[in-house]
Coordinates of C-alpha atoms and ligand atoms in Angstrom, one line a residue:
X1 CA 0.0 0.0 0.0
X2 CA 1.9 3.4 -1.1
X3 CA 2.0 5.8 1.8
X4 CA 0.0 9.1 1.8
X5 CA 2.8 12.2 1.9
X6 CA 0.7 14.1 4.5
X7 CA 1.4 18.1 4.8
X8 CA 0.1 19.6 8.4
X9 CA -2.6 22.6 7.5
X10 CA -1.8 26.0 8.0
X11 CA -3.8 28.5 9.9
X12 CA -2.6 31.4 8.6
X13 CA -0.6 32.0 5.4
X14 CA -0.1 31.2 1.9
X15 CA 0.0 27.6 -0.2
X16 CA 1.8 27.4 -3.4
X17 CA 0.7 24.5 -4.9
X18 CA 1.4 23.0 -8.7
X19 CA 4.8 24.9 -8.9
X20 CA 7.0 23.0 -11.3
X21 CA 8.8 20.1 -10.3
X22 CA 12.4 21.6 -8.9
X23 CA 11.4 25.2 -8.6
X24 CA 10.4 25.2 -4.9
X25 CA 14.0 26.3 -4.2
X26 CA 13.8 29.4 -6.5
X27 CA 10.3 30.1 -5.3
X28 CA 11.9 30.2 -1.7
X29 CA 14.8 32.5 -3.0
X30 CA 12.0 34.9 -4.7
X31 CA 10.1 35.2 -1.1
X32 CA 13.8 35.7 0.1
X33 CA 13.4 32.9 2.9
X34 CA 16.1 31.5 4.2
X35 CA 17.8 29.9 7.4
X36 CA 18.2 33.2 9.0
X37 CA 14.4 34.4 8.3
X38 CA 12.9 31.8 10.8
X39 CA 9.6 32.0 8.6
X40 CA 7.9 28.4 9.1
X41 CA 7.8 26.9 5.5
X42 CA 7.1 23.7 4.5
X43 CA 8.6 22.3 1.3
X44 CA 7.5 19.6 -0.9
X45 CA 9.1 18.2 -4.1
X46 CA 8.3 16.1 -6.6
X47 CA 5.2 14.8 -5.6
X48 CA 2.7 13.3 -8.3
X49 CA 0.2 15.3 -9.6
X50 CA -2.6 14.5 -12.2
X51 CA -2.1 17.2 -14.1
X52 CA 1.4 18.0 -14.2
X53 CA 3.3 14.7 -13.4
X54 CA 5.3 16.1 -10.7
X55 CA 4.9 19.1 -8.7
X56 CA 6.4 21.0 -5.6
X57 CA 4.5 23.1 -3.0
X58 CA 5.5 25.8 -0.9
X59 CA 3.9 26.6 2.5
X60 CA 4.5 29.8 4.2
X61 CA 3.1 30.3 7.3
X62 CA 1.5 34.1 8.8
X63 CA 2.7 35.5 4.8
X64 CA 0.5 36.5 1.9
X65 CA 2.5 37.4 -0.8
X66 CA 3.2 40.8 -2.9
X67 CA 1.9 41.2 -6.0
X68 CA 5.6 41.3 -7.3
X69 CA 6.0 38.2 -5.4
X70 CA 3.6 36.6 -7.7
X71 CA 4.5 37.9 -10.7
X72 CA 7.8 36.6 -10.2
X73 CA 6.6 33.3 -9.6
X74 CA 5.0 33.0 -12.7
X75 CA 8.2 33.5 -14.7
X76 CA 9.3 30.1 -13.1
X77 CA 6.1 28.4 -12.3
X78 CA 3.6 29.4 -14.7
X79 CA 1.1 26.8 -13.7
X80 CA 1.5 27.7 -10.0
X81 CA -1.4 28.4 -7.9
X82 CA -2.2 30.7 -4.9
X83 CA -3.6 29.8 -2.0
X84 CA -4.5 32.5 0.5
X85 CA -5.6 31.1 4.1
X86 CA -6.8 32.9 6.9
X87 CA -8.3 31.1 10.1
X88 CA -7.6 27.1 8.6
X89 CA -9.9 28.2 5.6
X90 CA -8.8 28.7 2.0
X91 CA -10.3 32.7 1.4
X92 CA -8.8 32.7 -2.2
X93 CA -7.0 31.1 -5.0
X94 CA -5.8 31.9 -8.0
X95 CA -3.6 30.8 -10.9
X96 CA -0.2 32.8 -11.5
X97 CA -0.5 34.8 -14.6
X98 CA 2.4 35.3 -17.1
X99 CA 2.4 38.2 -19.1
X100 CA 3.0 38.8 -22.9
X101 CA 5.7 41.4 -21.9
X102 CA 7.6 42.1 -19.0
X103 CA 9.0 45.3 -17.6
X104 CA 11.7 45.5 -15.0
X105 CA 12.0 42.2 -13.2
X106 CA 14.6 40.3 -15.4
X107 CA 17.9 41.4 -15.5
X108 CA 19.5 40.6 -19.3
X109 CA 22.1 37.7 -19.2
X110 CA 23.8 39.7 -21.7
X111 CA 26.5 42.4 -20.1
X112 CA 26.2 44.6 -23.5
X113 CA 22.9 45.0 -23.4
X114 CA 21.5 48.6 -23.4
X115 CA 18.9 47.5 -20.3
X116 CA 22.5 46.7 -17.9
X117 CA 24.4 50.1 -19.4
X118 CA 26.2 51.7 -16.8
X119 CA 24.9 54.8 -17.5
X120 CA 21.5 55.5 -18.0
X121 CA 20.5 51.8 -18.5
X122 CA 16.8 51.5 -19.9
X123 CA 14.5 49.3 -18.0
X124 CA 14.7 45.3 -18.9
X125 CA 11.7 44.3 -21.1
X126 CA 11.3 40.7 -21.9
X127 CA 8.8 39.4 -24.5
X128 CA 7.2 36.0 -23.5
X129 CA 8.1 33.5 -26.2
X130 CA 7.0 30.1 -24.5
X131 CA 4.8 30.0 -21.3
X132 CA 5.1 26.3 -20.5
X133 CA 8.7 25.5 -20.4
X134 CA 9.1 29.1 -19.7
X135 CA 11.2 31.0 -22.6
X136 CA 11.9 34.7 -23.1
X137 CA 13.5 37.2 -25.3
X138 CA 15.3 40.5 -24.6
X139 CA 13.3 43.0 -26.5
X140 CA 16.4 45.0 -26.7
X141 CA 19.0 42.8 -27.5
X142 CA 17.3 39.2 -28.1
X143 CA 19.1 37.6 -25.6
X144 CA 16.7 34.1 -25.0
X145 CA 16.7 32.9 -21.1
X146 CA 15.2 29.9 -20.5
X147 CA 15.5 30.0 -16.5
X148 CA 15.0 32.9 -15.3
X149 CA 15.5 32.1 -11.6
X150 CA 19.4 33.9 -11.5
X151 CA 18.0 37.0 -13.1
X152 CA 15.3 38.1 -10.9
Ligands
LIG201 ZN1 19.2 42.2 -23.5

C-alpha cells in the first residue's frame, strides 16, 4: 500500500501549490526565505500530480505574498497556484499569470545589453516566447533565457 505524503494545515498563510517540479527552491529564494528568516515553510518536491506529473509546494506560514512576489513566480512556475488562508480556511486562490511582456523584473544575461548600461541603462523588457517551459527574449537585444531564476 503506497504511503499518503501528508502536509500539516496551516492556519494562517499562503500555499503554493502545482509549482513545477524543482522550482520550490527558487520560489523560496523569490520570497527571500532563508535559514536566518525563521519563517515556518514547508517544502514539498516532486510529488505526483494528475495534471502536471510532478509538482512542488510551498507553504508559508502568517505571509500573503506581494503582488511582485507573484508575478515573479509566474516567470518560473507558470502553472503555479495561490492559496490564500486565513483562520484554517482557504479565502482565495488563484492561478499565477504570465504576461506577454515584462517590464523591470529580469535582468539581461547579456552584459552589452543597453537595459544593464552603466549609464542611464533602460529598464529590462522581456517578451514572453514560451509559457510552459518558460522561454523569453530581450526585446532589446534578443538575448533568449530559458531559466530565469538567476536574473530576478
Ligand atoms: Zn538584453
Amino acid at each position: 500500500m503506497e504511503k499518503e505524503l501528508k502536509v500539516v494545515p496551516i492556519k494562517n498563510g499562503t500555499v503554493i501549490d502545482h509549482i513545477t517540479a524543482g522550482q520550490a527552491l527558487n520560489v523560496l529564494k523569490i520570497l527571500e526565505i532563508n535559514a536566518r528568516t525563521g519563517a515556518v515553510v514547508s517544502v514539498v518536491m516532486n510529488v505526483r500530480s494528475k495534471k502536471m506529473g510532478r509538482k512542488d509546494i510551498v507553504k508559508v506560514e502568517d505571509r500573503e505574498l506581494k503582488p511582485e512576489e507573484v508575478d515573479k513566480i509566474a516567470l518560473i512556475a507558470p502553472n503555479a497556484t495561490i492559496n490564500i488562508i486565513r483562520d484554517s480556511e482557504v479565502i482565495e486562490k488563484h492561478k499565477v499569470y504570465l504576461p506577454k511582456s515584462i517590464e523591470g523584473i529580469i535582468r539581461c544575461a547579456n552584459p552589452n545589453c543597453i537595459s544593464n548600461a552603466e549609464r542611464e541603462p533602460v529598464i529590462s523588457k522581456f517578451i514572453t516566447v514560451s509559457e510552459n517551459p518558460p522561454l523569453f527574449r530581450c526585446f532589446y537585444c534578443e538575448r533568449m533565457i530559458e531559466d530565469v531564476s538567476g536574473y530576478l
